[in-house]
Amino acid sequence: MKDSKEYLEKKAFFERVITVYGRNVVAEVLQDENVAIHKLHLSTSNKPDGVISTILKLAEKRDVEIVYHDKNTLSRISKNAKQDQGVAADIIADTYKSADEIASMKSYRLLALDGVQNPQNLGMIIRSAAAGNIDGIILPKKNSAKISPLVIKASAGTLFKIPIYYCNALEDVLQRIKNGCDIFALSSYAKDELKSLHISSKAIFVLGNENEGVSKEVRSLCNNSVKIPMNRGVESLNVAVTAALISFLPR
C-alpha cells in the first residue's frame, strides 16, 4: 500500500524540524526573526519568571504556538531531560535538507562528516563552511553529533546560514553519487596534497572521526585521498581546523 500524499508531505515537513532545548538557547532562537518556529514546548513545572517570562513574551509577540507538558513528556520531546530546563522549541529549518537532493545538483563543493561526534567540533565546522566556499555539509544521523545547544553556540549563530544535508548513513549517499563526483578522503597517508588539487565542479571532502579518521567503509567509496602537509612532527589537526582549511580553498 502506497503512502498518501498527505502523509508524505507531513513526513517531509517534520524531517525539516529541529528541536532545540534549554532556556537561553530557546530565548536566543525566539529573538532571531529569521528563524521560523513551529512550536514552543514548556513544562508545567516552570515558574513564569526570569528567562521563562522573556520566552513567553517573545513567543506571544511572534504568535508562536505554546504547548504545555508534564516534565516526562517534555523530556521525551527534548530527548535530554538533564539539560532541557523545562523548555524546548521546534525550529523549521529550510536549510536542513535531505541528502537525496545532492544527486540533482549541477555543481557543488561539500563537506561530509564521517563519525564526527563532538558537538563543539560540529558547530565550528558549520561556522567555517558558512563563512567559506562550501555549498553544504552532509551530516549522517548515524554515529554523528546531533544539532544541540552546544552545536548552536559553537556555530556562533551560523547554523541556519548553510545547507545541512541529512542522511541515515554516509555510505548510502556516497554510493549513489560516486560515479559523477570527486570524493576526497582526508588522510595523513595520502600522496596528494590539498594545495595541489584540481577540484572539479562536483567535489566532496570527507572528514573522519576525531580519533579514528575516515572509516574503512566510507574510504572504500572515495575515489581519491588528500593530505594537509605538516611540519615539526605534528601528526594531525583537529577536524574543525581541517574543515576551515578546506572551506577557504579558492574556487
mmCIF file of C-alpha atoms in Angstrom:
data_model
loop_
_atom_site.group_PDB
_atom_site.id
_atom_site.type_symbol
_atom_site.label_atom_id
_atom_site.label_comp_id
_atom_site.label_asym_id
_atom_site.label_seq_id
_atom_site.Cartn_x
_atom_site.Cartn_y
_atom_site.Cartn_z
ATOM 1 C CA MET A 1 0.000 0.000 0.000
ATOM 2 C CA LYS A 2 1.389 3.377 -1.064
ATOM 3 C CA ASP A 3 1.689 6.201 1.436
ATOM 4 C CA SER A 4 -0.816 9.002 0.885
ATOM 5 C CA LYS A 5 0.275 12.387 -0.465
ATOM 6 C CA GLU A 6 -0.818 13.983 2.818
ATOM 7 C CA TYR A 7 1.340 11.573 4.843
ATOM 8 C CA LEU A 8 4.397 12.131 2.628
ATOM 9 C CA GLU A 9 4.035 15.907 2.845
ATOM 10 C CA LYS A 10 3.690 15.730 6.625
ATOM 11 C CA LYS A 11 6.732 13.451 6.857
ATOM 12 C CA ALA A 12 8.787 15.797 4.655
ATOM 13 C CA PHE A 13 7.764 18.751 6.831
ATOM 14 C CA PHE A 14 8.834 17.112 10.084
ATOM 15 C CA GLU A 15 12.129 15.978 8.552
ATOM 16 C CA ARG A 16 12.989 19.700 8.436
ATOM 17 C CA VAL A 17 12.057 20.297 12.063
ATOM 18 C CA ILE A 18 14.943 20.546 14.541
ATOM 19 C CA THR A 19 14.147 20.554 18.252
ATOM 20 C CA VAL A 20 16.378 22.692 20.453
ATOM 21 C CA TYR A 21 16.204 22.933 24.218
ATOM 22 C CA GLY A 22 17.411 24.977 27.168
ATOM 23 C CA ARG A 23 16.116 28.354 28.350
ATOM 24 C CA ASN A 24 18.857 30.612 26.995
ATOM 25 C CA VAL A 25 19.080 28.805 23.645
ATOM 26 C CA VAL A 26 15.328 28.966 23.082
ATOM 27 C CA ALA A 27 15.248 32.648 24.090
ATOM 28 C CA GLU A 28 18.016 33.419 21.575
ATOM 29 C CA VAL A 29 16.225 31.498 18.823
ATOM 30 C CA LEU A 30 12.975 33.367 19.503
ATOM 31 C CA GLN A 31 14.825 36.677 19.250
ATOM 32 C CA ASP A 32 16.079 35.794 15.753
ATOM 33 C CA GLU A 33 13.141 36.519 13.445
ATOM 34 C CA ASN A 34 14.992 34.866 10.548
ATOM 35 C CA VAL A 35 14.410 31.513 12.263
ATOM 36 C CA ALA A 36 10.897 30.069 11.844
ATOM 37 C CA ILE A 37 9.458 28.470 14.994
ATOM 38 C CA HIS A 38 6.842 25.722 14.683
ATOM 39 C CA LYS A 39 6.029 25.233 18.380
ATOM 40 C CA LEU A 40 7.272 26.189 21.819
ATOM 41 C CA HIS A 41 7.115 23.418 24.428
ATOM 42 C CA LEU A 42 7.098 24.279 28.139
ATOM 43 C CA SER A 43 6.942 22.163 31.262
ATOM 44 C CA THR A 44 4.020 22.897 33.592
ATOM 45 C CA SER A 45 6.546 22.923 36.447
ATOM 46 C CA ASN A 46 8.200 26.133 35.194
ATOM 47 C CA LYS A 47 7.673 29.302 37.201
ATOM 48 C CA PRO A 48 6.648 32.176 34.889
ATOM 49 C CA ASP A 49 9.510 34.499 35.855
ATOM 50 C CA GLY A 50 13.069 35.281 34.750
ATOM 51 C CA VAL A 51 14.005 33.742 31.388
ATOM 52 C CA ILE A 52 10.672 31.905 31.207
ATOM 53 C CA SER A 53 8.864 35.246 31.319
ATOM 54 C CA THR A 54 11.080 36.520 28.493
ATOM 55 C CA ILE A 55 10.431 33.391 26.433
ATOM 56 C CA LEU A 56 6.667 33.748 26.870
ATOM 57 C CA LYS A 57 6.708 37.397 25.806
ATOM 58 C CA LEU A 58 8.844 36.622 22.729
ATOM 59 C CA ALA A 59 6.616 33.711 21.736
ATOM 60 C CA GLU A 60 3.459 35.775 22.117
ATOM 61 C CA LYS A 61 4.988 38.635 20.129
ATOM 62 C CA ARG A 62 5.801 36.243 17.282
ATOM 63 C CA ASP A 63 2.470 34.397 17.605
ATOM 64 C CA VAL A 64 4.234 31.068 18.229
ATOM 65 C CA GLU A 65 2.037 28.217 19.425
ATOM 66 C CA ILE A 66 2.798 27.349 23.077
ATOM 67 C CA VAL A 67 2.151 23.816 24.314
ATOM 68 C CA TYR A 68 2.414 22.804 27.977
ATOM 69 C CA HIS A 69 3.512 19.312 29.087
ATOM 70 C CA ASP A 70 4.360 17.449 32.245
ATOM 71 C CA LYS A 71 8.103 17.027 32.853
ATOM 72 C CA ASN A 72 8.255 13.476 31.482
ATOM 73 C CA THR A 73 6.551 14.403 28.227
ATOM 74 C CA LEU A 74 8.769 17.464 27.813
ATOM 75 C CA SER A 75 11.820 15.251 28.317
ATOM 76 C CA ARG A 76 10.655 12.917 25.550
ATOM 77 C CA ILE A 77 10.342 15.909 23.222
ATOM 78 C CA SER A 78 13.748 17.374 24.068
ATOM 79 C CA LYS A 79 15.436 13.950 24.347
ATOM 80 C CA ASN A 80 17.631 15.498 27.034
ATOM 81 C CA ALA A 81 15.920 15.553 30.427
ATOM 82 C CA LYS A 82 19.065 16.671 32.270
ATOM 83 C CA GLN A 83 19.624 19.813 30.210
ATOM 84 C CA ASP A 84 16.306 20.937 28.743
ATOM 85 C CA GLN A 85 15.414 23.122 31.795
ATOM 86 C CA GLY A 86 11.747 22.551 31.023
ATOM 87 C CA VAL A 87 11.916 24.307 27.645
ATOM 88 C CA ALA A 88 12.110 23.124 24.025
ATOM 89 C CA ALA A 89 11.306 24.646 20.652
ATOM 90 C CA ASP A 90 10.671 23.108 17.235
ATOM 91 C CA ILE A 91 12.522 25.056 14.553
ATOM 92 C CA ILE A 92 11.551 24.847 10.888
ATOM 93 C CA ALA A 93 14.950 24.791 9.216
ATOM 94 C CA ASP A 94 14.772 25.497 5.479
ATOM 95 C CA THR A 95 18.494 24.794 5.320
ATOM 96 C CA TYR A 96 18.027 21.277 6.753
ATOM 97 C CA LYS A 97 17.580 19.183 3.618
ATOM 98 C CA SER A 98 17.561 15.559 2.524
ATOM 99 C CA ALA A 99 20.855 14.378 1.032
ATOM 100 C CA ASP A 100 18.770 12.897 -1.792
ATOM 101 C CA GLU A 101 18.763 16.412 -3.285
ATOM 102 C CA ILE A 102 22.505 16.260 -3.985
ATOM 103 C CA ALA A 103 22.078 13.894 -6.926
ATOM 104 C CA SER A 104 20.173 16.552 -8.905
ATOM 105 C CA MET A 105 22.617 19.392 -8.198
ATOM 106 C CA LYS A 106 24.699 20.518 -11.213
ATOM 107 C CA SER A 107 27.725 21.609 -9.187
ATOM 108 C CA TYR A 108 28.755 21.670 -5.544
ATOM 109 C CA ARG A 109 31.596 21.615 -3.074
ATOM 110 C CA LEU A 110 30.551 19.827 0.114
ATOM 111 C CA LEU A 111 31.965 18.644 3.406
ATOM 112 C CA ALA A 112 30.854 15.156 4.506
ATOM 113 C CA LEU A 113 31.236 14.172 8.147
ATOM 114 C CA ASP A 114 32.022 10.549 8.949
ATOM 115 C CA GLY A 115 31.555 9.904 12.658
ATOM 116 C CA VAL A 116 32.244 13.441 13.915
ATOM 117 C CA GLN A 117 30.771 13.162 17.396
ATOM 118 C CA ASN A 118 31.967 16.242 19.273
ATOM 119 C CA PRO A 119 29.214 18.911 19.159
ATOM 120 C CA GLN A 120 31.697 21.767 19.509
ATOM 121 C CA ASN A 121 33.643 20.475 16.514
ATOM 122 C CA LEU A 122 30.414 20.224 14.531
ATOM 123 C CA GLY A 123 29.490 23.800 15.410
ATOM 124 C CA MET A 124 32.909 25.124 14.397
ATOM 125 C CA ILE A 125 32.792 23.134 11.138
ATOM 126 C CA ILE A 126 29.418 24.696 10.324
ATOM 127 C CA ARG A 127 30.795 28.161 11.066
ATOM 128 C CA SER A 128 33.841 27.728 8.795
ATOM 129 C CA ALA A 129 31.782 26.203 5.985
ATOM 130 C CA ALA A 130 29.243 29.028 6.158
ATOM 131 C CA ALA A 131 32.000 31.643 6.036
ATOM 132 C CA GLY A 132 33.971 29.929 3.285
ATOM 133 C CA ASN A 133 33.489 28.444 -0.174
ATOM 134 C CA ILE A 134 31.419 25.401 0.817
ATOM 135 C CA ASP A 135 27.906 24.796 -0.505
ATOM 136 C CA GLY A 136 26.734 22.486 2.266
ATOM 137 C CA ILE A 137 27.530 19.799 4.825
ATOM 138 C CA ILE A 138 26.435 16.160 4.715
ATOM 139 C CA LEU A 139 25.581 15.121 8.279
ATOM 140 C CA PRO A 140 24.547 11.486 8.854
ATOM 141 C CA LYS A 141 22.087 10.714 11.637
ATOM 142 C CA LYS A 142 24.042 7.547 12.386
ATOM 143 C CA ASN A 143 27.108 7.869 14.620
ATOM 144 C CA SER A 144 27.289 11.688 14.491
ATOM 145 C CA ALA A 145 26.787 14.654 16.785
ATOM 146 C CA LYS A 146 23.202 15.907 16.797
ATOM 147 C CA ILE A 147 22.095 19.509 16.415
ATOM 148 C CA SER A 148 22.069 20.732 20.025
ATOM 149 C CA PRO A 149 22.581 23.890 22.091
ATOM 150 C CA LEU A 150 26.329 23.191 22.142
ATOM 151 C CA VAL A 151 26.388 22.995 18.342
ATOM 152 C CA ILE A 152 24.367 26.199 18.030
ATOM 153 C CA LYS A 153 26.682 28.016 20.444
ATOM 154 C CA ALA A 154 29.857 26.771 18.734
ATOM 155 C CA SER A 155 28.481 27.756 15.314
ATOM 156 C CA ALA A 156 28.136 31.342 16.582
ATOM 157 C CA GLY A 157 24.718 31.801 15.005
ATOM 158 C CA THR A 158 25.639 30.393 11.577
ATOM 159 C CA LEU A 159 23.754 27.082 11.847
ATOM 160 C CA PHE A 160 20.908 28.220 9.608
ATOM 161 C CA LYS A 161 23.103 30.004 7.047
ATOM 162 C CA ILE A 162 24.307 26.933 5.143
ATOM 163 C CA PRO A 163 22.503 23.790 3.947
ATOM 164 C CA ILE A 164 22.863 20.739 6.171
ATOM 165 C CA TYR A 165 22.102 17.589 4.168
ATOM 166 C CA TYR A 166 20.876 14.817 6.451
ATOM 167 C CA CYS A 167 21.006 11.091 5.732
ATOM 168 C CA ASN A 168 20.861 7.894 7.747
ATOM 169 C CA ALA A 169 24.328 6.670 6.731
ATOM 170 C CA LEU A 170 27.027 8.465 4.739
ATOM 171 C CA GLU A 171 27.808 5.294 2.792
ATOM 172 C CA ASP A 172 24.349 5.326 1.207
ATOM 173 C CA VAL A 173 24.792 8.859 -0.129
ATOM 174 C CA LEU A 174 28.301 8.326 -1.492
ATOM 175 C CA GLN A 175 27.299 5.061 -3.149
ATOM 176 C CA ARG A 176 24.606 6.836 -5.165
ATOM 177 C CA ILE A 177 26.727 9.742 -6.415
ATOM 178 C CA LYS A 178 30.292 8.392 -6.512
ATOM 179 C CA ASN A 179 30.403 7.996 -10.312
ATOM 180 C CA GLY A 180 29.704 11.636 -11.049
ATOM 181 C CA CYS A 181 31.737 13.307 -8.359
ATOM 182 C CA ASP A 182 35.248 13.600 -6.904
ATOM 183 C CA ILE A 183 35.153 12.268 -3.347
ATOM 184 C CA PHE A 184 38.281 13.036 -1.323
ATOM 185 C CA ALA A 185 39.049 11.311 1.961
ATOM 186 C CA LEU A 186 41.269 13.373 4.248
ATOM 187 C CA SER A 187 44.193 11.187 5.293
ATOM 188 C CA SER A 188 47.693 11.857 6.579
ATOM 189 C CA TYR A 189 48.847 8.884 4.461
ATOM 190 C CA ALA A 190 47.659 10.303 1.131
ATOM 191 C CA LYS A 191 50.105 11.134 -1.656
ATOM 192 C CA ASP A 192 48.318 14.208 -2.966
ATOM 193 C CA GLU A 193 48.409 17.464 -1.031
ATOM 194 C CA LEU A 194 45.408 19.728 -0.528
ATOM 195 C CA LYS A 195 47.053 22.788 -2.078
ATOM 196 C CA SER A 196 47.914 20.942 -5.310
ATOM 197 C CA LEU A 197 44.438 19.554 -6.015
ATOM 198 C CA HIS A 198 42.494 20.161 -9.180
ATOM 199 C CA ILE A 199 38.948 20.305 -7.871
ATOM 200 C CA SER A 200 36.126 19.541 -10.286
ATOM 201 C CA SER A 201 32.673 21.144 -10.324
ATOM 202 C CA LYS A 202 31.331 18.325 -8.117
ATOM 203 C CA ALA A 203 33.520 17.610 -5.112
ATOM 204 C CA ILE A 204 33.031 16.187 -1.635
ATOM 205 C CA PHE A 205 35.656 16.263 1.120
ATOM 206 C CA VAL A 206 35.141 13.555 3.734
ATOM 207 C CA LEU A 207 36.276 14.370 7.281
ATOM 208 C CA GLY A 208 36.597 11.457 9.674
ATOM 209 C CA ASN A 209 36.104 10.772 13.338
ATOM 210 C CA GLU A 210 38.215 12.823 15.777
ATOM 211 C CA ASN A 211 40.214 9.757 16.852
ATOM 212 C CA GLU A 212 39.986 7.181 14.063
ATOM 213 C CA GLY A 213 39.713 9.250 10.881
ATOM 214 C CA VAL A 214 37.630 8.176 7.898
ATOM 215 C CA SER A 215 36.112 4.742 8.377
ATOM 216 C CA LYS A 216 37.099 1.802 6.173
ATOM 217 C CA GLU A 217 33.589 1.526 4.719
ATOM 218 C CA VAL A 218 33.456 5.189 3.702
ATOM 219 C CA ARG A 219 37.050 5.255 2.471
ATOM 220 C CA SER A 220 36.240 2.454 0.024
ATOM 221 C CA LEU A 221 33.698 4.762 -1.645
ATOM 222 C CA CYS A 222 36.139 7.658 -2.041
ATOM 223 C CA ASN A 223 37.925 7.910 -5.384
ATOM 224 C CA ASN A 224 40.874 9.873 -4.033
ATOM 225 C CA SER A 225 42.589 10.830 -0.796
ATOM 226 C CA VAL A 226 44.355 14.020 0.143
ATOM 227 C CA LYS A 227 46.561 15.249 2.972
ATOM 228 C CA ILE A 228 47.495 18.507 4.604
ATOM 229 C CA PRO A 229 51.306 18.540 4.922
ATOM 230 C CA MET A 230 52.501 19.353 8.435
ATOM 231 C CA ASN A 231 55.787 20.405 9.974
ATOM 232 C CA ARG A 232 57.700 19.723 13.202
ATOM 233 C CA GLY A 233 56.408 16.192 13.622
ATOM 234 C CA VAL A 234 52.758 17.186 14.067
ATOM 235 C CA GLU A 235 50.712 14.176 13.006
ATOM 236 C CA SER A 236 47.185 15.555 12.690
ATOM 237 C CA LEU A 237 44.918 18.564 13.056
ATOM 238 C CA ASN A 238 41.622 18.986 14.840
ATOM 239 C CA VAL A 239 38.801 18.086 12.435
ATOM 240 C CA ALA A 240 37.322 21.588 12.732
ATOM 241 C CA VAL A 241 40.673 23.150 11.747
ATOM 242 C CA THR A 242 40.872 20.800 8.757
ATOM 243 C CA ALA A 243 37.364 21.843 7.728
ATOM 244 C CA ALA A 244 38.376 25.505 7.928
ATOM 245 C CA LEU A 245 41.355 24.991 5.628
ATOM 246 C CA ILE A 246 39.185 23.188 3.068
ATOM 247 C CA SER A 247 36.428 25.774 3.324
ATOM 248 C CA PHE A 248 38.698 28.573 2.184
ATOM 249 C CA LEU A 249 40.221 26.854 -0.823
ATOM 250 C CA PRO A 250 39.698 29.191 -3.805
ATOM 251 C CA ARG A 251 37.028 28.437 -6.402
#
